[in-house]
Coordinates of C-alpha atoms and ligand atoms in Angstrom, one line a residue:
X1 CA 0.0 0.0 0.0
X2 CA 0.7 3.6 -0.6
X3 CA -0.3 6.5 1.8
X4 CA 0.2 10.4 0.9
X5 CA 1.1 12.4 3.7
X6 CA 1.9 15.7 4.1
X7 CA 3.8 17.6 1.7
X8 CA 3.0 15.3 -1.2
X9 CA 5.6 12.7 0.9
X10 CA 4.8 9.1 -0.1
X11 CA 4.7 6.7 2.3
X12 CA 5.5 3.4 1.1
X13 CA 4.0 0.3 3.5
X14 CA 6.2 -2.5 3.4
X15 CA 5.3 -6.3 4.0
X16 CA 8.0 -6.2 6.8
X17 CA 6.1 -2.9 8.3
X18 CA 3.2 -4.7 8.9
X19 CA 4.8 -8.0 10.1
X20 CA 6.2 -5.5 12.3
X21 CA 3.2 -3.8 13.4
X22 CA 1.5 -7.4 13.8
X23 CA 4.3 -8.5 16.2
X24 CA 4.0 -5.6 18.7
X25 CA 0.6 -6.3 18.7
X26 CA 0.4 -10.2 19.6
X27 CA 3.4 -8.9 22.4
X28 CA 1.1 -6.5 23.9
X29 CA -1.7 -8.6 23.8
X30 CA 0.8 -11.8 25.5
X31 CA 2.3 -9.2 28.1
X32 CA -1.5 -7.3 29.6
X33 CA -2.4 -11.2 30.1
X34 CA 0.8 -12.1 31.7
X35 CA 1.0 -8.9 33.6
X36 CA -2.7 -9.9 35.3
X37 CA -1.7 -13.2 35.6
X38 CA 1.5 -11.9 37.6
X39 CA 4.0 -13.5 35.4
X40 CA 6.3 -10.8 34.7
X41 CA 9.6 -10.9 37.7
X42 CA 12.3 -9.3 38.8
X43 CA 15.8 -10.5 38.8
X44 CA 18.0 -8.8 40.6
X45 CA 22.0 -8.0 39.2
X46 CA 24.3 -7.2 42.4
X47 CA 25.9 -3.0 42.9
X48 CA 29.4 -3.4 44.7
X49 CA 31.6 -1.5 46.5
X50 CA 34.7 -1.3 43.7
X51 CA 37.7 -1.3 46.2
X52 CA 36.4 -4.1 48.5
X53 CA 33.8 -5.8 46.1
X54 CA 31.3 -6.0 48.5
X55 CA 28.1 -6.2 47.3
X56 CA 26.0 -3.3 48.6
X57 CA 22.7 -3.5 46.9
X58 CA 20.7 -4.8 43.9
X59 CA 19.2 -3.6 40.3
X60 CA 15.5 -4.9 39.9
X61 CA 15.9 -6.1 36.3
X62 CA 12.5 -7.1 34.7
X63 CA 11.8 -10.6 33.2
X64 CA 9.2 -12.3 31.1
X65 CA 9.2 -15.3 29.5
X66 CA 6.0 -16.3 27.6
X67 CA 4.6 -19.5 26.8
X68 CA 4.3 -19.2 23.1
X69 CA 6.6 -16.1 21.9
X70 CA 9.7 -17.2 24.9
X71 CA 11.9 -15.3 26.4
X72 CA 11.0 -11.5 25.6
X73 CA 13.8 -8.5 26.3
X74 CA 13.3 -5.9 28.3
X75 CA 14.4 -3.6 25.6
X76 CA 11.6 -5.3 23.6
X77 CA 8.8 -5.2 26.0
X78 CA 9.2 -2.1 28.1
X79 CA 8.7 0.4 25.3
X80 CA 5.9 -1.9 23.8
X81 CA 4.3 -1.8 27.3
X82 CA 5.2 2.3 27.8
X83 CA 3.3 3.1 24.2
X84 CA 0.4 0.9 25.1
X85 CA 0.3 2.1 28.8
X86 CA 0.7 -1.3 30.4
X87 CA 3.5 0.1 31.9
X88 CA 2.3 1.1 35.7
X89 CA 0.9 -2.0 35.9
X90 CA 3.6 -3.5 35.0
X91 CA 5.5 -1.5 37.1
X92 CA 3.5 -2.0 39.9
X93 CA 3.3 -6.1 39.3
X94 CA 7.6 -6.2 39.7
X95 CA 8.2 -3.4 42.5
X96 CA 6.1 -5.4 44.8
X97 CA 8.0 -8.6 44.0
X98 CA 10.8 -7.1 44.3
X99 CA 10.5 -5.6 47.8
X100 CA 9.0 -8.6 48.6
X101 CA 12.0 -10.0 48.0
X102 CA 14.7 -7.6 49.4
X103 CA 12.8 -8.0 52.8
X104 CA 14.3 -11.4 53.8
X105 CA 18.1 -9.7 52.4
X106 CA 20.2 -8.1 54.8
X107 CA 19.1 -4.7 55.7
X108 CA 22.1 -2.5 54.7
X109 CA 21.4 -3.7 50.9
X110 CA 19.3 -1.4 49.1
X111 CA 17.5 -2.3 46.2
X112 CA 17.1 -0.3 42.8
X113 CA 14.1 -0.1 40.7
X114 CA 13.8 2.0 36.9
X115 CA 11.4 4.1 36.3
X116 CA 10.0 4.7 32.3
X117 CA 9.7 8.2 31.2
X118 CA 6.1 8.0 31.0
X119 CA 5.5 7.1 34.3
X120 CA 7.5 10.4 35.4
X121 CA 4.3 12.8 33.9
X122 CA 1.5 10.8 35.5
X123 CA 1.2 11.8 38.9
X124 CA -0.5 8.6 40.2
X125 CA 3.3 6.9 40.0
X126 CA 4.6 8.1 43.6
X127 CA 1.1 7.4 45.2
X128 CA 1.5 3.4 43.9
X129 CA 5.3 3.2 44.9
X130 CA 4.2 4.6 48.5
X131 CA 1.1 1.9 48.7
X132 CA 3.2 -0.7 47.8
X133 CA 6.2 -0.3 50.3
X134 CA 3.2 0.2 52.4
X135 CA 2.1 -2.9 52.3
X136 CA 5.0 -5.1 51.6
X137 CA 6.7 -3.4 54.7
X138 CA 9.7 -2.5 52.6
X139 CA 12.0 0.4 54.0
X140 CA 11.7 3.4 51.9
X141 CA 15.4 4.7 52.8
X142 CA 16.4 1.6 51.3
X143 CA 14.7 2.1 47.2
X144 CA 16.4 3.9 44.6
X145 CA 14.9 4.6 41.7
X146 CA 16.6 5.1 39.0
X147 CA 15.6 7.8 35.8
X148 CA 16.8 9.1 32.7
X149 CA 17.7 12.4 31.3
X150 CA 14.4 11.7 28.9
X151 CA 12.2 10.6 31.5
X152 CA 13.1 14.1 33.0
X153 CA 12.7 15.8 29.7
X154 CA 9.0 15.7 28.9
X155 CA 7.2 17.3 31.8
X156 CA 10.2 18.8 34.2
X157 CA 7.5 19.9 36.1
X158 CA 5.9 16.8 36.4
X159 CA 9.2 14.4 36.8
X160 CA 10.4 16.9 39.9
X161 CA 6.9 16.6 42.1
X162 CA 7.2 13.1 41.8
X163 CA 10.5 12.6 42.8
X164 CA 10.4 15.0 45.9
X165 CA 7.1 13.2 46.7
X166 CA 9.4 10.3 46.8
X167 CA 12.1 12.1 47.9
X168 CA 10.3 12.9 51.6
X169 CA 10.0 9.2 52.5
X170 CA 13.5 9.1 51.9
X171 CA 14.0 7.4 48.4
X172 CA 16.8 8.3 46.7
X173 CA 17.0 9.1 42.8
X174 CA 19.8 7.8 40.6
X175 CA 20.1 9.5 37.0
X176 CA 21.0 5.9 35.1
X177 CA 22.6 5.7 31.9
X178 CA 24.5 9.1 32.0
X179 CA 26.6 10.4 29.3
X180 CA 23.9 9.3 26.5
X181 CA 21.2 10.2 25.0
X182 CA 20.1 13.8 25.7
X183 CA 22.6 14.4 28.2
X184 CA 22.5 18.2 29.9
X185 CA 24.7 19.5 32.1
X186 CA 22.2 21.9 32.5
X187 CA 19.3 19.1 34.4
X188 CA 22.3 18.6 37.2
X189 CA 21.8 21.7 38.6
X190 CA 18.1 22.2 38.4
X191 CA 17.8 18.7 39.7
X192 CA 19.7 17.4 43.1
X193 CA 20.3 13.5 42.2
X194 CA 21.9 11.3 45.1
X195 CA 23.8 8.8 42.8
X196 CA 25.1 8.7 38.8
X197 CA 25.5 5.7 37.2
X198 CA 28.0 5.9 34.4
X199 CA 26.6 4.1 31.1
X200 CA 28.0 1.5 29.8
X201 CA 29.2 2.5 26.6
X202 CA 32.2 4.3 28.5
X203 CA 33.0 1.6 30.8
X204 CA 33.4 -0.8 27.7
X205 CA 36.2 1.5 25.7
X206 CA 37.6 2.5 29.0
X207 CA 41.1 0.6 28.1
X208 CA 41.2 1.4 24.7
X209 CA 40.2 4.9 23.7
X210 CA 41.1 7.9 25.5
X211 CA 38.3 10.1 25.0
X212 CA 36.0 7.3 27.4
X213 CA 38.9 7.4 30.1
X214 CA 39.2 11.4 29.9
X215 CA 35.1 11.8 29.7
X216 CA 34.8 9.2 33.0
X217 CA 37.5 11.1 34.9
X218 CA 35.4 13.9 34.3
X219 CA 32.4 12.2 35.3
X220 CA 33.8 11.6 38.7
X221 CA 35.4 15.0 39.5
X222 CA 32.0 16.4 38.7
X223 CA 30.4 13.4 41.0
X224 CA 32.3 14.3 43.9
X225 CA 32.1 18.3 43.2
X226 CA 28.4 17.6 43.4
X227 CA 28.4 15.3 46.4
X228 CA 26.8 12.4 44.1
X229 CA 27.7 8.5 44.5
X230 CA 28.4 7.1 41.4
X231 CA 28.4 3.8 39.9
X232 CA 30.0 2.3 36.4
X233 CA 27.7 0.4 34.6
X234 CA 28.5 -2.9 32.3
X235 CA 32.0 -3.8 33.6
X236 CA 32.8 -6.8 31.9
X237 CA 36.6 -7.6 32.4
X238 CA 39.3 -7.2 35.7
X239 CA 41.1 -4.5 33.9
X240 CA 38.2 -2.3 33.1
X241 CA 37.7 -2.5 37.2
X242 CA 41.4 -2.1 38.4
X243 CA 41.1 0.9 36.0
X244 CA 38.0 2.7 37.7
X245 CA 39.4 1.8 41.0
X246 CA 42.4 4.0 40.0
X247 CA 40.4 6.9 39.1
X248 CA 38.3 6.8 42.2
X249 CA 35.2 5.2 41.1
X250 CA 33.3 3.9 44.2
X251 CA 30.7 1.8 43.1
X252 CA 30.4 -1.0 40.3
X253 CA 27.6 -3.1 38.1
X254 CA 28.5 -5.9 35.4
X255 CA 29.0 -9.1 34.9
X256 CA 32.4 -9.4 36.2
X257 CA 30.5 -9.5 39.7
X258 CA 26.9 -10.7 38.5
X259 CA 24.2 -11.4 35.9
X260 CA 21.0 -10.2 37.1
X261 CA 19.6 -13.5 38.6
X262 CA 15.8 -14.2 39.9
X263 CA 14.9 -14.2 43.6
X264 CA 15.9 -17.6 44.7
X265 CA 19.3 -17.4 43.0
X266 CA 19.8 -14.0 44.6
X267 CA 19.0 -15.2 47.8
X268 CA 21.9 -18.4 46.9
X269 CA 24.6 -15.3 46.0
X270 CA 23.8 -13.9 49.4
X271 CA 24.1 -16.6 51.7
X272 CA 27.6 -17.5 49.8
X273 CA 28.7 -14.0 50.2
X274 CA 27.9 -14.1 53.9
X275 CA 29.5 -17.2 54.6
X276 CA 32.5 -16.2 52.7
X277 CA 32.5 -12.8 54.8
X278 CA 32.0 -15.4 58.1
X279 CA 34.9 -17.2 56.9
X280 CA 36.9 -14.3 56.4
X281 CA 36.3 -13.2 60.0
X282 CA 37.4 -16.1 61.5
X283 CA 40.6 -16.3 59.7
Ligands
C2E1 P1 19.3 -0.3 32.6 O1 18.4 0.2 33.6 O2 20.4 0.6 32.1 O3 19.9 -1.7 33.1 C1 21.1 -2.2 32.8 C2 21.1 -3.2 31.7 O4 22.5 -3.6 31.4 C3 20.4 -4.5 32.0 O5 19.8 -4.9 30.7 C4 21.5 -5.4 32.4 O6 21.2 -6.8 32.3 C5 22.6 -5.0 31.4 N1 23.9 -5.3 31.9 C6 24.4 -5.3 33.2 N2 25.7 -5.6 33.3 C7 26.1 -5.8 32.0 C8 27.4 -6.1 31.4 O7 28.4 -6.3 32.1 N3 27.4 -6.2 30.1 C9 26.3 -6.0 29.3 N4 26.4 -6.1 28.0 N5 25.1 -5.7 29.8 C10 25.0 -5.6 31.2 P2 18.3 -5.5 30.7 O8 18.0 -6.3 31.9 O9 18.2 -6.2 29.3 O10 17.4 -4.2 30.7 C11 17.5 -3.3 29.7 C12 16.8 -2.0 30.1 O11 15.4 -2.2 30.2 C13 17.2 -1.4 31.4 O12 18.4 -0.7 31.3 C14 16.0 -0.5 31.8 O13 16.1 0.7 31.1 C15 14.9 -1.3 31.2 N6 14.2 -2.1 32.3 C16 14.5 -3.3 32.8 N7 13.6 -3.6 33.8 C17 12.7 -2.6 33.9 C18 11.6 -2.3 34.7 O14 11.2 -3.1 35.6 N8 11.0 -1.1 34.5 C19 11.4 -0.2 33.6 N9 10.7 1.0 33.5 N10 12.5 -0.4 32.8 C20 13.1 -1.6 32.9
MG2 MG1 18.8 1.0 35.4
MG3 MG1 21.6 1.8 33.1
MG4 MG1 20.7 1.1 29.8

């Protein structure tokens, strides 16, 4: 098919546009019946302390895996579910697995949870997170959530009552994937954030090209100016971690030190930790 749209532009319709369309349909329709059937869950991929590698809290990672269509990325179906506004369900269904979780962890862990641009203009957001630590009894001065520079972009106003909404029961507010995107200098001095998380497109050309190591030094000078924590994203390899250490990066996410892992796993990583801590004492 051919559509005319403005200008006299001709819009061609491919075959492979409408296969396209056809999948994001038969996704959203799988993920609104697997979010009421409670299917979606959080994993959870460990946050350590670089110089000691102590593991000091958690990123809630969503996962769904459907019976017909498999294993489905988040990078798939979080944008479906934010354009078809399944999202605060969604939203809603892993946040109060998660904290369900993190209750039983130790209790200087904190846990990390992202937050879609959309859900930063619609008010109801902080009002849901609240009921829900409400009622799993989860400690609000341990969640973070973590936004981007877009989620803050649409509706400033908006994106800043909801976050000192939050910001009064004492959750803190990571700006996550830094350094891409629509990145401002500008939004880091209208907005206070308590932690950066370095994206991992820098982390991953750390060793090899020296604009990445100059832009992360920079990163972190600007972190501590600010009195922000910070946290590398995607380390992969020994070397890219030695490296941060050496430029005074405090806190680290990757591989190297975890995949993101469901509940009962996470709960495996911890007691091992602990006993290996235990051990450590008694040495
Ligand atoms: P993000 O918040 O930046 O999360 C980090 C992503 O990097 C995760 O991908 C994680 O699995 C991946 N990662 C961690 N360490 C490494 C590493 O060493 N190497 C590589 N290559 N990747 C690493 P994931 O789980 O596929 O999630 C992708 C994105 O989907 C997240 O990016 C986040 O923006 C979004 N997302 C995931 N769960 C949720 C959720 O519950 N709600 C919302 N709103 N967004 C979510
Ligand atoms: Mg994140
Ligand atoms: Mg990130
Ligand atoms: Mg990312």
């Amino acid at each position: 098919h051919a559509k005319r749209s403005g200008r006299g532009r001709v819009v061609v319709y491919t075959r492979e546009m409408e296969e396209a369309a056809k999948r994001v349909t038969r996704i959203e329709q799988a993920l609104r019946r697997a979010v009421s059937a409670g299917e979606v869950e959080p994993h959870f991929q460990p946050i350590v302390d670089l110089t000691t590698r102590r593991t000091i809290g958690f990123e809630t990672l969503a996962r769904w895996t459907d019976r017909d269509l498999g294993m489905v990325p988040p990078s798939v179906f979080i944008p479906i579910a934010e354009e078809r506004g399944i999202i605060g369900p969604l939203s809603q269904l892993v946040l109060r697995k998660a904290t369900e979780a993190a209750r039983s962890w130790p209790s200087d862990l904190f846990l990390s949870f992202n937050l879609s641009p959309s859900q930063l203009v619609d008010q109801n957001t902080g009002l849901h997170i609240l009921a829900i630590l409400d009622r799993t009894g989860f400690d609000p001065r341990r969640l973070e959530i973590e936004i981007t520079e877009t989620g803050l972009m649409n509706d400033p106003a908006s994106a800043e009552k909801i976050v000192e909404d939050l910001r009064r029961v004492g959750i803190r507010v990571s700006l996550d994937d830094f350094g891409t995107g629509q990145s401002s200098l500008g939004r880091l001095r209208e907005f206070h954030f308590d932690k950066l998380k370095i994206d991992r497109a820098f982390v991953s050309s750390i060793l090899d090209d020296r604009p990445s190591e100059h832009i992360i030094r920079a990163i972190l000078a600007m972190c501590e100016g600010l009195g922000m924590d910070v946290v590398a994203e995607g380390i992969e390899e020994e070397a890219q971690a030695d490296r941060l250490v050496q430029f005074g990066c405090a806190g680290g996410q990757g591989y190297l030190f975890g995949r993101p892992v469901d509940a009962d796993a996470t709960l495996g990583y911890l007691r091992d930790s602990y006993r290996g801590a235990l051990r450590a004492k008694a040495i």
